[in-house]
Short mmCIF file of C-alpha atoms in Angstrom, two decimals:
data_model
loop_
_atom_site.label_atom_id
_atom_site.label_comp_id
_atom_site.label_asym_id
_atom_site.label_seq_id
_atom_site.Cartn_x
_atom_site.Cartn_y
_atom_site.Cartn_z
CA MET A 275 11.45 -24.44 -20.74
CA THR A 276 11.93 -23.92 -16.88
CA ASN A 277 8.48 -23.78 -15.05
CA PRO A 278 8.32 -20.15 -13.78
CA TRP A 279 6.81 -21.27 -10.17
CA LEU A 280 9.86 -23.26 -9.71
CA THR A 281 12.03 -20.06 -10.34
CA LEU A 282 10.07 -18.15 -7.86
CA LYS A 283 10.23 -21.25 -5.29
CA GLU A 284 14.03 -20.91 -5.49
CA PHE A 285 13.96 -17.59 -3.56
CA SER A 286 12.08 -19.29 -0.66
CA PRO A 287 14.31 -18.37 2.50
CA THR A 288 16.48 -21.23 3.99
CA GLU A 289 17.42 -21.55 7.44
CA VAL A 290 20.53 -19.56 8.37
CA GLY A 291 22.25 -18.77 11.70
CA GLY A 292 24.29 -16.06 12.79
CA MET A 293 23.63 -12.37 13.57
CA THR A 294 21.36 -11.16 16.24
CA LEU A 295 18.72 -8.47 15.28
CA GLU A 296 20.90 -5.70 16.82
CA GLN A 297 24.08 -6.87 14.77
CA CYS A 298 22.03 -7.30 11.59
CA GLN A 299 20.55 -3.83 11.78
CA THR A 300 23.99 -2.24 12.80
CA SER A 301 25.66 -3.99 9.78
CA TRP A 302 23.14 -2.56 7.58
CA LEU A 303 23.54 0.90 8.80
CA THR A 304 27.32 0.81 8.93
CA ALA A 305 27.40 -0.51 5.26
CA CYS A 306 25.04 2.05 4.14
CA LEU A 307 26.82 5.18 5.69
CA LYS A 308 30.14 3.78 4.40
CA HIS A 309 28.87 3.64 0.90
CA ASN A 310 27.48 6.94 0.92
CA ARG A 311 29.80 8.88 3.01
CA ASP A 312 31.37 10.97 0.15
CA SER A 313 27.90 12.23 -1.14
CA LEU A 314 26.93 15.68 -0.37
CA PHE A 315 24.54 14.63 2.60
CA GLY A 316 27.21 12.37 3.92
CA ARG A 317 29.93 15.08 4.06
CA ARG A 318 27.56 17.54 5.65
CA HIS A 319 26.80 14.94 8.29
CA ALA A 320 30.37 13.63 8.66
CA PHE A 321 29.31 9.97 7.81
CA GLY A 322 33.00 9.11 7.90
CA GLY A 323 33.04 9.83 11.57
CA ILE A 324 30.01 7.88 12.74
CA HIS A 325 31.09 4.62 14.33
CA SER A 326 27.88 3.65 16.51
CA ILE A 327 24.28 4.22 16.67
CA PRO A 328 24.51 6.83 19.25
CA ASP A 329 26.92 8.87 16.56
CA TYR A 330 24.46 8.41 13.81
CA ARG A 331 21.81 9.83 16.24
CA ASN A 332 23.96 13.02 17.16
CA GLN A 333 24.96 13.62 13.49
CA VAL A 334 21.81 13.16 11.86
CA PRO A 335 18.47 14.84 13.04
CA ILE A 336 14.85 13.07 12.44
CA ALA A 337 13.44 14.89 9.54
CA GLY A 338 10.28 14.88 7.33
CA TYR A 339 10.29 15.16 3.65
CA GLU A 340 10.60 18.88 3.49
CA ALA A 341 14.28 18.62 4.68
CA PHE A 342 15.24 16.20 1.85
CA ARG A 343 13.30 18.27 -0.76
CA PRO A 344 16.38 20.51 -1.67
CA TYR A 345 18.53 17.34 -2.02
CA ILE A 346 15.97 15.74 -4.15
CA GLU A 347 15.54 18.78 -6.33
CA ARG A 348 19.24 18.71 -7.19
CA ILE A 349 19.23 15.07 -7.93
CA ALA A 350 16.15 15.66 -10.29
CA GLN A 351 18.09 18.24 -12.04
CA GLY A 352 20.85 15.68 -12.69
CA GLU A 353 23.48 16.40 -9.95
CA VAL A 354 25.19 13.15 -8.78
CA ASP A 355 26.56 12.19 -5.21
CA ILE A 356 23.98 14.25 -3.44
CA LEU A 357 21.98 11.99 -1.12
CA PHE A 358 23.84 8.80 -1.95
CA GLN A 359 26.80 7.93 -4.22
CA GLY A 360 26.01 8.08 -7.86
CA LYS A 361 22.76 8.87 -9.60
CA PRO A 362 19.28 7.36 -9.15
CA VAL A 363 17.99 4.45 -11.34
CA VAL A 364 14.52 6.25 -11.47
CA PHE A 365 12.17 8.47 -9.25
CA GLU A 366 8.89 7.37 -8.12
CA GLN A 367 6.00 9.44 -7.16
CA THR A 368 3.79 9.18 -4.14
CA GLY A 369 1.01 11.08 -2.79
CA GLY A 370 1.14 12.62 0.77
CA SER A 371 -1.75 12.12 3.33
CA SER A 372 -1.77 15.86 4.04
CA GLY A 373 0.15 17.30 1.20
CA GLY A 374 0.83 17.03 -2.42
CA SER A 375 2.97 14.56 -4.43
CA LYS A 376 6.54 13.84 -3.57
CA LEU A 377 9.32 12.45 -5.52
CA ILE A 378 11.38 9.69 -4.10
CA PRO A 379 14.59 8.80 -5.47
CA TYR A 380 15.71 5.03 -5.95
CA SER A 381 19.41 3.91 -6.08
CA THR A 382 20.69 0.64 -7.19
CA ALA A 383 21.12 -0.30 -3.51
CA SER A 384 17.57 0.71 -2.59
CA LEU A 385 15.99 -1.36 -5.31
CA ALA A 386 18.27 -4.28 -4.04
CA ASP A 387 16.89 -3.77 -0.72
CA PHE A 388 13.21 -3.98 -1.85
CA SER A 389 14.12 -7.50 -3.89
CA ARG A 390 15.96 -8.80 -0.73
CA ALA A 391 12.84 -8.30 1.28
CA ILE A 392 10.15 -9.28 -1.21
CA LEU A 393 11.64 -12.24 -3.11
CA PRO A 394 12.04 -14.53 0.01
CA TRP A 395 8.27 -13.65 0.74
CA LEU A 396 7.23 -14.70 -2.55
CA GLY A 397 9.19 -17.99 -2.63
CA SER A 398 7.83 -18.87 0.75
CA LEU A 399 4.20 -18.20 -0.36
CA VAL A 400 4.75 -20.40 -3.52
CA VAL A 401 6.11 -23.29 -1.36
CA SER A 402 3.69 -23.02 1.63
CA HIS A 403 0.66 -23.14 -0.62
CA GLY A 404 2.09 -25.78 -2.81
CA ILE A 405 1.67 -23.74 -6.02
CA ALA A 406 3.22 -25.52 -9.17
CA SER A 407 0.88 -24.32 -12.04
CA GLY A 408 -1.60 -21.69 -12.95
CA THR A 409 -1.43 -18.02 -13.47
CA ALA A 410 -1.09 -15.13 -11.22
CA TYR A 411 -2.48 -11.60 -10.97
CA LEU A 412 -0.18 -8.84 -9.77
CA ALA A 413 -1.81 -5.47 -9.81
CA LEU A 414 -1.22 -3.93 -13.40
CA SER A 415 -2.11 -0.21 -12.67
CA PRO A 416 -3.17 1.75 -15.80
CA ALA A 417 -0.64 4.10 -17.02
CA THR A 418 -2.63 7.30 -16.11
CA ARG A 419 0.29 9.43 -16.64
CA GLN A 420 2.54 9.79 -19.67
CA PRO A 421 6.23 8.70 -19.35
CA GLN A 422 8.10 11.48 -17.53
CA LEU A 423 11.48 12.53 -17.11
CA THR A 424 12.91 15.07 -14.67
CA ALA A 425 14.93 18.26 -15.94
CA GLY A 426 18.01 16.21 -15.66
CA GLY A 427 16.58 13.33 -17.65
CA ILE A 428 15.71 10.83 -15.00
CA PRO A 429 12.68 8.68 -15.50
CA ILE A 430 9.80 9.14 -13.12
CA GLY A 431 7.82 6.08 -12.48
CA LEU A 432 8.56 2.53 -11.78
CA PRO A 433 6.68 -0.32 -13.83
CA ASP A 434 4.77 -3.00 -11.91
CA GLY A 435 7.14 -5.57 -10.89
CA ALA A 436 10.16 -3.54 -10.87
CA TYR A 437 11.00 -4.14 -7.23
CA LEU A 438 11.39 -7.85 -7.94
CA GLY A 439 14.74 -7.80 -10.11
CA PRO A 440 15.13 -9.11 -13.63
CA ILE A 441 14.87 -13.03 -12.79
CA ALA A 442 11.54 -12.75 -10.75
CA GLY A 443 10.32 -10.18 -12.72
CA ARG A 444 10.45 -12.12 -16.03
CA ALA A 445 9.17 -15.33 -14.31
CA LEU A 446 6.09 -13.21 -13.27
CA MET A 447 5.59 -11.85 -16.63
CA GLU A 448 5.34 -15.32 -17.75
CA LEU A 449 2.79 -16.24 -15.08
CA SER A 450 0.76 -12.97 -15.37
CA ALA A 451 -3.00 -13.48 -15.86
CA VAL A 452 -3.23 -10.22 -17.68
CA PRO A 453 -0.72 -9.09 -20.43
CA ALA A 454 1.89 -6.40 -19.69
CA TRP A 455 0.51 -4.08 -22.49
CA VAL A 456 -2.87 -3.75 -20.36
CA GLY A 457 -0.91 -1.76 -17.83
CA GLU A 458 0.21 0.89 -20.53
CA ILE A 459 -3.23 1.48 -21.36
CA PRO A 460 -3.85 5.20 -20.24
CA GLU A 461 -7.54 5.38 -20.17
CA VAL A 462 -8.86 3.94 -17.09
CA GLU A 463 -11.99 2.42 -18.31
CA GLN A 464 -10.39 0.89 -21.18
CA TRP A 465 -7.78 -0.55 -18.86
CA ARG A 466 -10.66 -1.89 -16.54
CA LEU A 467 -12.37 -3.54 -19.56
CA ALA A 468 -9.14 -5.07 -20.79
CA SER A 469 -8.20 -6.26 -17.22
CA LEU A 470 -11.56 -7.83 -16.69
CA TYR A 471 -11.63 -9.62 -20.06
CA TRP A 472 -8.22 -11.37 -19.44
CA LEU A 473 -9.26 -12.09 -15.83
CA VAL A 474 -12.39 -13.89 -16.86
CA ARG A 475 -10.54 -16.03 -19.34
CA ARG A 476 -7.93 -17.11 -16.57
CA ARG A 477 -9.75 -20.15 -15.01
CA GLU A 478 -6.46 -21.21 -13.84
CA LEU A 479 -5.71 -18.13 -11.64
CA VAL A 480 -4.18 -19.17 -8.38
CA LEU A 481 -2.65 -16.20 -7.05
CA ILE A 482 -3.82 -12.46 -6.50
CA SER A 483 -1.37 -10.04 -5.16
CA VAL A 484 -2.45 -6.38 -4.86
CA TRP A 485 -1.73 -3.62 -2.58
CA SER A 486 -5.10 -2.02 -1.39
CA PRO A 487 -8.00 -4.30 -1.32
CA SER A 488 -9.99 -1.72 -2.87
CA PHE A 489 -8.21 -2.21 -6.16
CA PHE A 490 -9.75 -5.60 -6.68
CA LEU A 491 -12.96 -4.83 -5.18
CA GLN A 492 -13.61 -2.35 -8.12
CA LEU A 493 -12.56 -4.96 -10.64
CA LEU A 494 -15.00 -7.34 -9.16
CA ARG A 495 -17.59 -4.72 -9.26
CA GLY A 496 -16.76 -4.12 -13.02
CA LEU A 497 -17.83 -7.59 -13.89
CA THR A 498 -21.42 -6.83 -13.38
CA GLU A 499 -21.22 -3.12 -14.49
CA ARG A 500 -19.43 -4.00 -17.89
CA GLN A 501 -21.16 -7.29 -18.44
CA ALA A 502 -22.72 -6.36 -21.83
CA GLU A 503 -19.29 -5.29 -23.11
CA LEU A 504 -17.57 -8.31 -21.77
CA ARG A 505 -20.28 -10.62 -23.37
CA GLU A 506 -19.76 -8.93 -26.69
CA LEU A 507 -15.82 -9.43 -26.34
CA LEU A 508 -16.05 -13.00 -25.32
CA SER A 509 -18.69 -13.82 -28.07
CA ASN A 510 -17.49 -11.80 -31.02
CA GLY A 511 -14.04 -10.59 -30.13
CA GLY A 512 -13.15 -7.11 -30.66
CA GLN A 513 -10.33 -4.47 -30.02
CA ILE A 514 -9.20 -2.69 -27.13
CA ALA A 515 -6.24 -0.11 -27.21
CA GLY A 516 -5.53 -1.47 -30.83
CA ARG A 517 -5.03 -4.77 -29.64
CA GLN A 518 -7.18 -7.56 -31.28
CA LEU A 519 -8.98 -9.76 -28.74
CA PRO A 520 -10.18 -13.40 -29.55
CA THR A 521 -13.47 -15.08 -28.70
CA ASP A 522 -13.63 -17.31 -25.58
CA ARG A 523 -16.99 -19.21 -25.30
CA PRO A 524 -15.89 -21.27 -22.35
CA ALA A 525 -15.02 -18.15 -20.61
CA LEU A 526 -18.51 -16.48 -21.51
CA ALA A 527 -20.20 -19.38 -19.93
CA ARG A 528 -18.21 -19.08 -16.67
CA LEU A 529 -18.88 -15.35 -16.62
CA SER A 530 -22.74 -16.16 -17.24
CA ARG A 531 -22.60 -18.71 -14.13
CA TYR A 532 -20.84 -15.78 -12.09
CA LEU A 533 -23.38 -13.41 -13.01
CA SER A 534 -26.36 -15.68 -11.93
CA LYS A 535 -24.69 -16.94 -8.80
CA GLN A 536 -22.39 -14.06 -7.95
CA ASP A 537 -19.92 -16.86 -6.82
CA SER A 538 -16.42 -16.10 -7.92
CA ARG A 539 -15.66 -19.84 -7.61
CA SER A 540 -17.33 -20.12 -11.06
CA LEU A 541 -14.55 -17.95 -12.40
CA TRP A 542 -11.45 -19.06 -10.43
CA PRO A 543 -12.18 -22.36 -8.71
CA ASP A 544 -8.38 -23.11 -8.00
CA LEU A 545 -7.59 -19.66 -6.49
CA LYS A 546 -5.41 -20.31 -3.61
CA VAL A 547 -3.92 -16.95 -2.00
CA VAL A 548 -4.90 -13.51 -2.16
CA SER A 549 -2.16 -11.07 -0.67
CA CYS A 550 -3.22 -7.46 0.20
CA TRP A 551 -3.19 -4.78 2.83
CA MET A 552 -5.37 -5.94 5.97
CA ASP A 553 -4.28 -3.65 8.77
CA GLY A 554 -5.49 -0.27 9.88
CA SER A 555 -8.17 1.43 7.56
CA SER A 556 -7.73 -1.62 5.08
CA ARG A 557 -9.31 -4.14 7.27
CA PRO A 558 -13.06 -3.60 6.40
CA LEU A 559 -12.05 -3.59 2.73
CA ALA A 560 -10.14 -6.73 3.01
CA GLU A 561 -13.10 -8.37 4.84
CA ALA A 562 -15.54 -7.42 2.05
CA LEU A 563 -12.93 -8.89 -0.58
CA GLN A 564 -12.82 -12.21 1.49
CA GLN A 565 -16.57 -12.49 1.28
CA GLN A 566 -16.30 -12.24 -2.46
CA LEU A 567 -13.23 -14.71 -2.81
CA PRO A 568 -14.17 -17.36 -0.11
CA GLN A 569 -12.28 -20.04 -1.83
CA ALA A 570 -8.96 -18.26 -1.15
CA HIS A 571 -6.53 -17.88 1.87
CA PHE A 572 -5.72 -14.41 2.59
CA GLN A 573 -2.46 -13.14 3.65
CA ALA A 574 -1.76 -9.58 4.96
CA LYS A 575 0.68 -7.59 2.80
CA GLY A 576 3.55 -6.24 4.80
CA LEU A 577 4.18 -2.57 5.22
CA LEU A 578 5.77 -1.50 2.15
CA ALA A 579 5.81 2.30 1.06
CA THR A 580 7.39 4.17 -1.65
CA GLU A 581 9.92 5.39 0.58
CA GLY A 582 11.10 1.78 1.59
CA VAL A 583 10.20 -1.66 2.84
CA THR A 584 9.62 -2.08 6.39
CA THR A 585 7.63 -5.51 7.02
CA VAL A 586 7.10 -8.49 4.95
CA PRO A 587 5.02 -11.72 5.91
CA ASN A 588 6.87 -14.72 7.19
CA ARG A 589 5.88 -18.35 6.77
CA GLN A 590 3.13 -18.04 9.12
CA GLY A 591 1.76 -14.88 7.67
CA GLN A 592 2.97 -12.50 10.41
CA SER A 593 4.30 -9.06 9.31
CA VAL A 594 8.01 -9.11 10.42
CA LEU A 595 10.55 -6.46 10.28
CA ALA A 596 12.79 -6.68 7.03
CA VAL A 597 15.88 -6.29 9.06
CA ASP A 598 18.30 -6.39 6.20
CA SER A 599 16.37 -3.93 4.00
CA GLY A 600 16.94 -0.57 5.96
CA PHE A 601 17.50 0.86 9.36
CA TYR A 602 14.60 1.33 11.56
CA GLU A 603 13.93 3.40 14.45
CA PHE A 604 10.82 3.83 16.41
CA LEU A 605 9.50 7.17 17.91
CA ARG A 606 7.26 7.19 21.17
CA ASP A 607 4.61 9.69 21.96
CA ASP A 608 7.01 11.27 24.54
CA GLY A 609 9.86 11.72 22.00
CA GLU A 610 11.83 8.91 22.99
CA ILE A 611 13.46 6.79 20.17
CA ARG A 612 13.84 3.09 20.36
CA CYS A 613 15.72 0.60 18.19
CA ALA A 614 14.05 -2.56 16.81
CA TRP A 615 15.47 -4.75 19.70
CA GLU A 616 14.22 -2.17 22.30
CA LEU A 617 10.59 -2.36 21.67
CA GLU A 618 7.70 -2.66 24.29
CA SER A 619 5.08 -5.29 23.52
CA ASN A 620 1.57 -3.82 22.58
CA GLN A 621 3.06 -0.34 22.25
CA ASP A 622 2.56 1.98 19.42
CA TYR A 623 5.21 3.84 17.67
CA GLU A 624 5.94 6.11 14.62
CA LEU A 625 8.41 4.53 12.11
CA VAL A 626 11.56 6.43 11.49
CA LEU A 627 13.31 5.06 8.24
CA THR A 628 16.82 4.98 6.85
CA SER A 629 16.98 3.68 3.38
CA ALA A 630 19.64 3.21 0.95
CA GLY A 631 17.73 5.60 -1.23
CA GLY A 632 18.97 8.68 0.72
CA LEU A 633 16.37 9.13 3.20
CA TYR A 634 18.27 9.19 6.60
CA ARG A 635 16.28 9.10 9.73
CA TYR A 636 13.20 9.90 7.92
CA ARG A 637 9.88 10.45 9.72
CA THR A 638 7.38 8.37 7.72
CA GLY A 639 4.33 9.12 9.30
CA ASP A 640 3.36 5.43 9.64
CA LEU A 641 2.21 4.23 12.84
CA VAL A 642 2.86 0.76 14.06
CA ARG A 643 2.03 -1.43 16.86
CA TYR A 644 4.69 -3.95 18.33
CA THR A 645 3.15 -7.26 19.52
CA GLY A 646 6.30 -9.20 19.99
CA LEU A 647 8.88 -11.49 18.29
CA ALA A 648 8.43 -14.42 15.65
CA GLU A 649 11.67 -16.35 15.09
CA ASP A 650 13.49 -13.34 16.89
CA LEU A 651 11.95 -10.92 14.40
CA PRO A 652 9.67 -7.89 15.63
CA VAL A 653 6.13 -8.44 14.54
CA LEU A 654 4.68 -5.01 13.44
CA HIS A 655 1.17 -3.93 12.57
CA PHE A 656 0.38 -0.80 10.77
CA ILE A 657 -2.57 1.01 12.46
CA GLY A 658 -2.65 4.30 10.69
CA ARG A 659 -0.89 7.67 9.83
CA SER A 660 0.43 10.21 12.46
CA ASP A 661 0.36 13.01 9.91
CA LEU A 662 -3.59 12.80 9.11
CA SER A 663 -5.67 14.28 11.52
CA SER A 664 -8.86 16.53 11.87
CA ASP A 665 -9.25 19.47 14.14
CA LEU A 666 -12.38 21.32 13.51
CA VAL A 667 -12.81 22.82 17.26
CA GLY A 668 -9.98 21.58 19.02
CA GLU A 669 -10.81 17.81 19.32
CA LYS A 670 -7.74 16.55 17.10
CA LEU A 671 -8.82 13.11 15.83
CA THR A 672 -6.03 11.08 14.60
CA GLU A 673 -6.43 8.46 11.70
CA ALA A 674 -5.29 5.86 13.87
CA PHE A 675 -7.74 6.41 16.60
CA VAL A 676 -10.48 6.85 13.95
CA ALA A 677 -9.64 3.51 12.29
CA GLN A 678 -9.78 2.00 15.66
CA CYS A 679 -13.39 3.33 16.28
CA LEU A 680 -14.67 2.05 12.93
CA GLU A 681 -13.63 -1.50 13.41
CA GLY A 682 -16.49 -3.87 12.85
CA ILE A 683 -18.12 -1.83 10.24
CA SER A 684 -17.80 -3.62 6.68
CA GLY A 685 -17.35 -2.11 3.47
CA PHE A 686 -16.35 1.42 2.64
CA CYS A 687 -16.43 3.64 5.65
CA MET A 688 -14.74 6.85 6.32
CA LEU A 689 -15.08 9.69 8.86
CA ALA A 690 -15.21 13.09 7.28
CA PRO A 691 -15.09 16.55 8.85
CA VAL A 692 -17.92 19.13 7.84
CA ALA A 693 -17.32 22.80 8.83
CA ALA A 694 -20.66 24.18 7.88
CA PRO A 695 -23.32 25.25 8.89
CA LEU A 696 -22.19 23.54 12.22
CA PRO A 697 -19.17 21.71 12.56
CA HIS A 698 -19.64 18.09 12.95
CA TYR A 699 -18.34 14.68 11.50
CA THR A 700 -20.17 12.50 8.98
CA VAL A 701 -19.47 8.95 7.95
CA ILE A 702 -19.18 8.44 4.31
CA THR A 703 -20.27 5.02 3.24
CA ASP A 704 -21.76 3.15 0.29
CA ASN A 705 -25.49 2.72 -0.27
CA VAL A 706 -25.24 -0.89 0.25
CA ASN A 707 -24.00 -0.48 3.97
CA ALA A 708 -25.96 2.66 4.74
CA ASN A 709 -28.49 0.89 6.94
CA GLN A 710 -25.83 -0.81 8.91
CA VAL A 711 -23.78 2.33 9.60
CA ALA A 712 -26.67 4.24 10.57
CA SER A 713 -27.75 1.71 13.07
CA ARG A 714 -24.31 1.69 14.59
CA ILE A 715 -24.19 5.61 14.91
CA PRO A 716 -24.81 5.85 18.64
CA ALA A 717 -22.05 3.03 19.13
CA LEU A 718 -19.66 5.13 16.96
CA GLU A 719 -20.42 8.21 18.80
CA ASP A 720 -19.57 6.64 22.14
CA ARG A 721 -16.24 5.39 20.86
CA LEU A 722 -15.34 8.88 19.61
CA MET A 723 -16.16 10.17 23.01
CA ALA A 724 -13.18 8.20 24.24
CA ASN A 725 -11.25 11.32 23.07
CA PRO A 726 -11.87 13.63 25.84
CA GLN A 727 -11.60 16.87 23.46
CA TYR A 728 -14.15 15.29 21.12
CA ALA A 729 -16.61 14.66 24.27
CA TYR A 730 -15.90 17.94 25.69
CA ALA A 731 -16.91 19.68 22.16
CA ARG A 732 -19.89 17.68 22.07
CA LYS A 733 -21.10 18.20 25.27
CA LEU A 734 -20.60 22.15 24.71
CA GLY A 735 -22.54 21.97 21.42
CA GLN A 736 -19.44 23.09 19.57
CA LEU A 737 -19.51 19.95 17.67
CA ALA A 738 -23.05 18.54 16.15
CA PRO A 739 -24.06 14.84 16.48
CA LEU A 740 -22.27 12.48 14.12
CA THR A 741 -24.26 11.91 10.72
CA THR A 742 -24.02 9.46 7.83
CA ALA A 743 -23.40 10.49 3.98
CA PRO A 744 -24.25 7.33 1.72
CA HIS A 745 -23.07 7.65 -1.73
CA PRO A 746 -23.49 5.36 -4.72
CA ASP A 747 -19.89 4.78 -5.03
CA PRO A 748 -17.60 6.54 -2.55
CA LEU A 749 -14.69 4.08 -3.25
CA GLN A 750 -14.73 5.08 -7.10
CA VAL A 751 -14.67 8.85 -6.04
CA TYR A 752 -11.87 8.40 -3.68
CA THR A 753 -9.64 6.21 -5.72
CA THR A 754 -10.08 8.44 -8.83
CA GLN A 755 -8.98 11.52 -6.88
CA ALA A 756 -6.14 9.84 -5.17
CA ALA A 757 -4.81 8.33 -8.44
CA LEU A 758 -4.35 11.91 -9.71
CA GLN A 759 -1.16 11.85 -7.51
CA GLN A 760 -0.17 8.20 -7.38
CA ARG A 761 -0.57 4.82 -9.23
CA LEU A 762 -4.31 3.52 -8.91
CA GLY A 763 -3.10 0.26 -7.48
CA ASP A 764 -1.14 1.99 -4.77
CA VAL A 765 -4.07 4.06 -3.29
CA LYS A 766 -5.01 3.15 0.30
CA VAL A 767 -8.32 4.16 1.53
CA PRO A 768 -7.75 5.84 4.96
CA ALA A 769 -10.19 5.88 7.92
CA LEU A 770 -10.18 9.65 7.96
CA LEU A 771 -10.78 12.00 5.02
CA PRO A 772 -7.49 13.65 4.18
CA PRO A 773 -7.52 17.45 3.97
CA THR A 774 -6.48 17.32 0.39
CA MET A 775 -9.62 15.93 -0.66
CA LYS A 776 -13.13 17.87 -0.39
CA ILE A 777 -16.19 16.40 1.23
CA GLU A 778 -18.33 17.89 -1.50
CA LEU A 779 -17.11 15.03 -3.75
CA PHE A 780 -18.97 12.71 -1.58
CA MET A 781 -22.06 14.95 -1.10
CA GLU A 782 -23.03 15.98 -4.52
CA ASN A 783 -24.49 12.71 -5.49
CA SER A 784 -25.07 11.19 -2.02
CA SER A 785 -28.54 9.82 -1.34
#
C-alpha cells in the first residue's frame, strides 16, 4: 500500500518558468469568460465581445452578493447555464458579517481552482517539514445541519476535504486522526467528546490543519472539562453515536500526564505543524494556541473563503496570491481599481474577486494589505472586513481599525457597541484575561482616539468611556451563535461584534 504522505508529497510544486503575473491572470480570465460566454450572465454582459481587462471592466460592474442573488435563486431552482455553463456540483452556505446566510454555487471548474491552489501548498508542507509518517487532524466540523437539497435538487454543503479532489481526499482520510463518521455527528457535545477521544489516542499526530484557531482552542479546553467522560471511555470503552469505542490504557496515561502538567507534549510529542488563520482578528487566538502547542511550527493559513481562494502559503510561509485560481482586482479607498501587478507596497485594498463559480467582479468585503513580492507573486495579509463597522453616534469604527487597536491583547477580545443607557463601547473578554484587558483600557482608549470621530464623540460626552465585559466563556457563546449560519470549523471571530449578534448574549452571565 502506498504511503499516503508520499501521495501528498507528489503535489508539491515544481519550478516552472513561463508567464508573468499579468499574463497568468489575463489567461485565467480569458479562459473563464470564454467558457461561460453562453450562460445567461455571459450573454447579458456580452462576454463574447470582451478581449481585454478594460473591456471586462466596461461590461461588468463591481457588485455585491445581492446583485447575484436572483441568478443564484434560479440556479437553486434547477435552471442551468445561468451564471456559468452547466449546473453546479453543490452549494455551500456561508454567513455574512452584517447579514444573513448566503448560498454560493460551486461548478466543476471552481472546485478545480480550489484544488489547484490548495494541493501544492499541502505537498510543500509535507516536503518542507519532512513528514513521512503519523496522522493528521483536519477540522471535522459537526454535521449541525441535516443534509439539505435546494428546490432544484442540488445538495447544500461540502464535506470536509471536498476541496482537495479524490486522490488527495482519499490520502487524507487514510491519515485522519479522527474517523470520518465523527463529522457526521449532529449533536455538538457528542461530536466534541468523540473528537477528543480519538485525538487523545493519536500519540503520532504530526499535523493539525484548521481554519480558525478558536476551533482547536475549544477542543483543548474540552480535555479538562470532559476529563471524567474521557477517562471512562479510555478505561472501560463505551458508545458514542451508536459506535463502540475500545479501551486504551496508554492513552489514558497520556491524558493523565497532560491534565497534571497542562503540557500538550504529553499527548502529541511529534506534532510538527499547525496551520490556521493568524492574520487580523485571529492573531490573539492563534498566539493563545501557540502557547498551548509549543512543540509545533505555526503556519498562517491563506485567505480562503467560501466564495473563492485568494492566497495560499508559499514555501516560506508567506501568503501569496493564488494566481491561477481566480481573477483578482483591488479596490482603493478612493474608488480606483488595481490589478495584482499594479499594487503599491504597504497599501490596503478591498478584494474584488472573479471566480469560476459565477461571481464576477464580486466585492468580497475582505480588506488586504499588500507588502511586496515573493518569487514574483504578491504577498497579501488579511486585515479585516470592510462591511463590518459600528456607528453609534457618528464615530464609524471599522473592523480593520479595531483589530489594529486590539493588537497585543491575548485571548478572546472583541469590541462591542452598547447603545443604552449611554452609548459606549465595551471589550468582551474571558475571565482569564480580564485583569490584563482592564489594565490596558487607557491605552486602548488612546488607540481608538486615533479615529477623529471617536475622539470628538468622547470629548463631547456623546460616547461614555470604554468598559470591559468579562464572561466565563465568550468564545463558546460566539461560535455557538455563528455556527447557526455556517460550519463550526469555518467560524472566524472578528475584532468587532457583528450587528447580527446581540451584546446581551455576553452580558447575561458576565462577571
